Amino acid sequence: EVQLVESGGGLVKPGGSLRLSCAASGFTFSSYSMNWVRQAPGKGLEWVSSISSSSSYIYYADSVKGRFTISRDNAKNSLYLQMNSLRAEDTAVYYCARDPEYDYWGQGTLVTVSS
Amino acid sequence: DIQMTQSPSSLSASVGDRVTITCRASQGIRNDLGWYQQKPGKAPKRLIYAASSLQSGVPSRFSGSGSGTEFTLTISSLQPEDFATYYCLQHNTYPPWTFGQGTKVEIK
């Protein structure tokens, strides 16, 4: 059974940093591109970042470019999102989702940016 | 960037009703579209892939159609567990991958 479990969310002050993790199981993690998607409170879904299976291709939404860094460790079946210079508008539930076509999603982890 | 325009943004319907939700792409995306259901406090769940293929385990009352720029999700007979928010997602041209704005299906 495919499972994706996010962790690392929490309350952080504006300008602060946070690192999210997504632990994958039930499939060959190293064969799949992975994605981060977020959802601000009461809002829709927003794509954040994607990374190919071997980390050769990495993409970011304009809203996070230069502040967020996606990475993965295929030996540990884990996906990461390093978030720096956090802003109030980054407050959201962050989901990891598997490619292709976002077929499986984790349960999400809440990031709250507030003073 | 490809924009996905989803309509309506919300609708009220009764159990047993037929419900139709539409997504329009700003340019052709072939059939590279999925439909997702999200219940409050839960992660999105894929219902339809490749515009019209039913995800394994999803009830057959859900169906998808369309190609190019116009796509439809239909629930043939709305059930109590179907009250949720529905999103489309295009994965034809990226980045960015783009979602529709969502359609909240509420009880009439």
Coordinates of C-alpha atoms in Angstrom, one line a residue:
Chain A
E1 CA 0.0 0.0 0.0
V2 CA 1.4 3.4 -1.0
Q3 CA 1.8 5.7 2.0
L4 CA 3.1 9.2 2.2
V5 CA 3.5 10.8 5.7
E6 CA 4.4 14.4 6.1
S7 CA 6.0 15.9 9.2
G8 CA 7.8 19.0 10.3
G9 CA 5.1 21.5 10.3
G10 CA 4.5 24.0 13.1
L11 CA 4.3 27.6 14.2
V12 CA 7.2 29.9 13.1
K13 CA 7.7 33.6 13.1
P14 CA 7.9 35.6 9.9
G15 CA 11.4 35.4 8.5
G16 CA 11.9 32.0 10.1
S17 CA 12.7 28.6 8.6
L18 CA 11.2 25.2 8.7
R19 CA 12.0 21.9 7.1
L20 CA 9.2 19.6 6.0
S21 CA 9.7 15.8 5.4
C22 CA 7.6 13.3 3.6
A23 CA 8.3 9.6 4.3
A24 CA 7.3 7.3 1.5
S25 CA 6.5 3.6 1.6
G26 CA 4.8 0.9 -0.4
F27 CA 6.4 1.8 -3.7
T28 CA 9.8 2.2 -5.3
F29 CA 10.4 5.8 -4.3
S30 CA 13.5 6.2 -6.4
S31 CA 11.5 5.7 -9.6
Y32 CA 9.0 8.5 -9.1
S33 CA 9.0 12.3 -9.3
M34 CA 7.5 13.9 -6.3
N35 CA 5.7 17.1 -5.6
W36 CA 4.7 19.6 -2.8
V37 CA 1.3 21.2 -2.9
R38 CA -0.1 23.6 -0.3
Q39 CA -3.5 24.8 0.7
A40 CA -4.0 28.0 2.6
P41 CA -6.9 28.0 5.2
G42 CA -10.2 28.0 3.3
K43 CA -8.5 28.3 -0.1
G44 CA -7.8 26.0 -3.0
L45 CA -4.8 23.9 -3.9
E46 CA -1.5 25.5 -5.1
W47 CA 1.4 23.6 -6.6
V48 CA 4.6 24.5 -4.8
S49 CA 7.6 22.5 -6.1
S50 CA 8.5 19.3 -7.9
I51 CA 11.6 17.1 -8.1
S52 CA 12.4 14.3 -10.6
S53 CA 13.3 10.8 -9.5
S54 CA 17.1 11.4 -9.6
S55 CA 16.9 15.1 -8.6
S56 CA 17.9 16.1 -12.1
Y57 CA 14.9 18.4 -12.6
I58 CA 13.6 20.7 -10.0
Y59 CA 10.8 23.3 -10.3
Y60 CA 9.3 25.9 -8.1
A61 CA 6.3 28.1 -8.1
D62 CA 7.2 31.8 -8.5
S63 CA 5.7 32.5 -5.1
V64 CA 8.4 30.4 -3.4
K65 CA 11.3 30.6 -5.8
G66 CA 14.5 31.7 -4.0
R67 CA 13.1 30.9 -0.5
F68 CA 12.2 27.2 -0.7
T69 CA 14.4 24.2 -1.6
I70 CA 13.1 20.8 -2.5
S71 CA 15.3 17.7 -2.1
R72 CA 15.1 14.0 -1.7
D73 CA 17.1 11.1 -0.3
N74 CA 16.2 8.0 -2.2
A75 CA 18.2 5.8 0.2
K76 CA 15.8 7.0 3.0
N77 CA 12.7 7.1 0.8
S78 CA 12.2 10.7 1.9
L79 CA 11.3 14.0 0.3
Y80 CA 12.0 17.3 1.9
L81 CA 11.1 21.0 1.6
Q82 CA 13.4 23.5 3.2
M83 CA 11.4 26.7 3.7
N84 CA 13.3 29.9 4.5
S85 CA 12.3 33.6 4.8
L86 CA 8.8 32.5 5.7
R87 CA 5.9 34.9 5.3
A88 CA 2.4 35.0 6.6
E89 CA 1.1 34.1 3.2
D90 CA 3.0 30.8 3.4
T91 CA 0.6 29.6 6.1
A92 CA -1.0 26.5 4.7
V93 CA -1.3 22.7 4.9
Y94 CA 1.5 21.3 2.9
Y95 CA 1.0 18.0 1.1
C96 CA 3.4 15.7 -0.7
A97 CA 2.0 14.0 -3.7
R98 CA 3.4 11.3 -6.1
D99 CA 3.9 11.7 -9.8
P100 CA 2.7 10.8 -12.3
E101 CA -0.5 12.8 -12.2
Y102 CA -0.6 13.2 -8.4
D103 CA -2.1 9.8 -7.8
Y104 CA -1.3 9.5 -4.1
W105 CA -1.2 12.2 -1.4
G106 CA 0.0 12.4 2.2
Q107 CA -2.3 13.6 4.9
G108 CA -0.6 17.0 5.1
T109 CA 1.3 19.0 7.7
L110 CA 0.2 22.5 8.9
V111 CA 2.6 25.4 8.7
T112 CA 1.6 28.6 10.5
V113 CA 3.7 31.7 10.0
S114 CA 2.7 34.3 12.7
S115 CA 4.3 36.5 15.2
Chain B
D1 CA 1.0 29.2 -17.9
I2 CA -2.2 27.2 -18.4
Q3 CA -5.1 28.6 -16.5
M4 CA -7.9 26.2 -15.4
T5 CA -11.3 27.8 -15.0
Q6 CA -13.6 25.6 -12.9
S7 CA -17.4 26.2 -12.6
P8 CA -19.5 26.5 -10.7
S9 CA -17.6 27.5 -7.6
S10 CA -20.3 26.0 -5.5
L11 CA -23.6 24.2 -5.9
S12 CA -26.4 22.9 -3.8
A13 CA -27.9 19.6 -4.7
S14 CA -30.0 16.8 -3.2
V15 CA -29.2 13.1 -2.7
G16 CA -30.0 11.4 -6.0
D17 CA -29.4 14.4 -8.1
R18 CA -27.1 14.4 -11.2
V19 CA -24.3 16.9 -10.7
T20 CA -21.9 18.3 -13.4
I21 CA -18.7 20.2 -12.8
T22 CA -16.7 21.8 -15.6
C23 CA -13.1 22.7 -16.1
R24 CA -11.9 24.8 -19.0
A25 CA -8.2 25.1 -19.9
S26 CA -6.8 28.2 -21.4
Q27 CA -5.1 26.1 -24.1
G28 CA -5.4 22.6 -25.3
I29 CA -4.1 20.0 -22.8
R30 CA -5.2 16.8 -24.7
N31 CA -6.6 14.5 -22.0
D32 CA -3.9 15.3 -19.4
L33 CA -6.4 16.1 -16.6
G34 CA -7.4 14.6 -13.3
W35 CA -10.3 15.1 -10.9
Y36 CA -9.9 15.1 -7.2
Q37 CA -12.3 15.0 -4.2
Q38 CA -11.4 16.7 -0.9
K39 CA -13.4 16.4 2.3
P40 CA -12.8 18.8 5.2
G41 CA -9.5 18.2 7.0
K42 CA -8.5 15.5 4.5
A43 CA -6.1 15.2 1.6
P44 CA -7.4 15.3 -1.9
K45 CA -8.3 11.9 -3.4
R46 CA -8.0 11.2 -7.1
L47 CA -11.3 10.1 -8.7
I48 CA -10.5 10.3 -12.4
Y49 CA -7.3 10.3 -14.4
A50 CA -6.6 10.9 -18.1
A51 CA -9.8 12.9 -18.2
S52 CA -12.1 9.9 -18.3
S53 CA -10.5 6.9 -16.6
L54 CA -12.0 5.9 -13.2
Q55 CA -9.5 5.4 -10.4
S56 CA -9.6 1.9 -8.9
G57 CA -12.0 1.7 -6.0
V58 CA -14.0 4.8 -7.0
P59 CA -17.7 4.3 -7.4
S60 CA -19.0 4.1 -11.0
R61 CA -21.4 7.0 -10.4
F62 CA -18.4 9.2 -11.0
S63 CA -17.4 9.8 -14.6
G64 CA -15.2 12.2 -16.5
S65 CA -15.3 13.4 -20.1
G66 CA -13.6 15.9 -22.4
S67 CA -10.5 16.5 -24.3
G68 CA -8.6 19.6 -25.4
T69 CA -9.9 22.5 -23.5
E70 CA -13.2 21.5 -21.9
F71 CA -13.7 18.8 -19.3
T72 CA -16.6 17.5 -17.2
L73 CA -16.9 15.6 -14.0
T74 CA -20.4 14.0 -13.5
I75 CA -21.8 12.4 -10.5
S76 CA -24.8 10.4 -11.8
S77 CA -26.7 10.1 -8.5
L78 CA -25.3 12.1 -5.6
Q79 CA -24.8 10.2 -2.4
P80 CA -24.4 11.7 1.1
E81 CA -20.7 10.8 1.1
D82 CA -20.2 12.9 -2.1
F83 CA -20.6 16.2 -0.4
A84 CA -17.1 17.6 -0.7
T85 CA -15.0 20.0 -2.7
Y86 CA -13.8 18.9 -6.2
Y87 CA -10.8 20.1 -8.1
C88 CA -9.3 19.5 -11.5
L89 CA -5.6 19.4 -12.2
Q90 CA -3.8 19.8 -15.5
H91 CA -0.5 18.0 -16.1
N92 CA 0.0 18.7 -19.8
T93 CA 2.2 21.7 -19.7
Y94 CA 4.4 22.4 -16.6
P95 CA 5.7 24.0 -14.6
P96 CA 3.4 25.1 -13.2
W97 CA 1.0 22.3 -12.7
T98 CA -2.4 24.1 -12.3
F99 CA -5.5 23.4 -10.4
G100 CA -9.0 24.6 -10.9
Q101 CA -10.4 26.9 -8.2
G102 CA -12.6 24.1 -6.8
T103 CA -16.3 23.4 -6.6
K104 CA -18.0 22.9 -3.3
V105 CA -20.9 20.5 -3.4
E106 CA -23.3 21.2 -0.6
I107 CA -26.5 19.7 0.6
K108 CA -29.7 21.4 -0.5

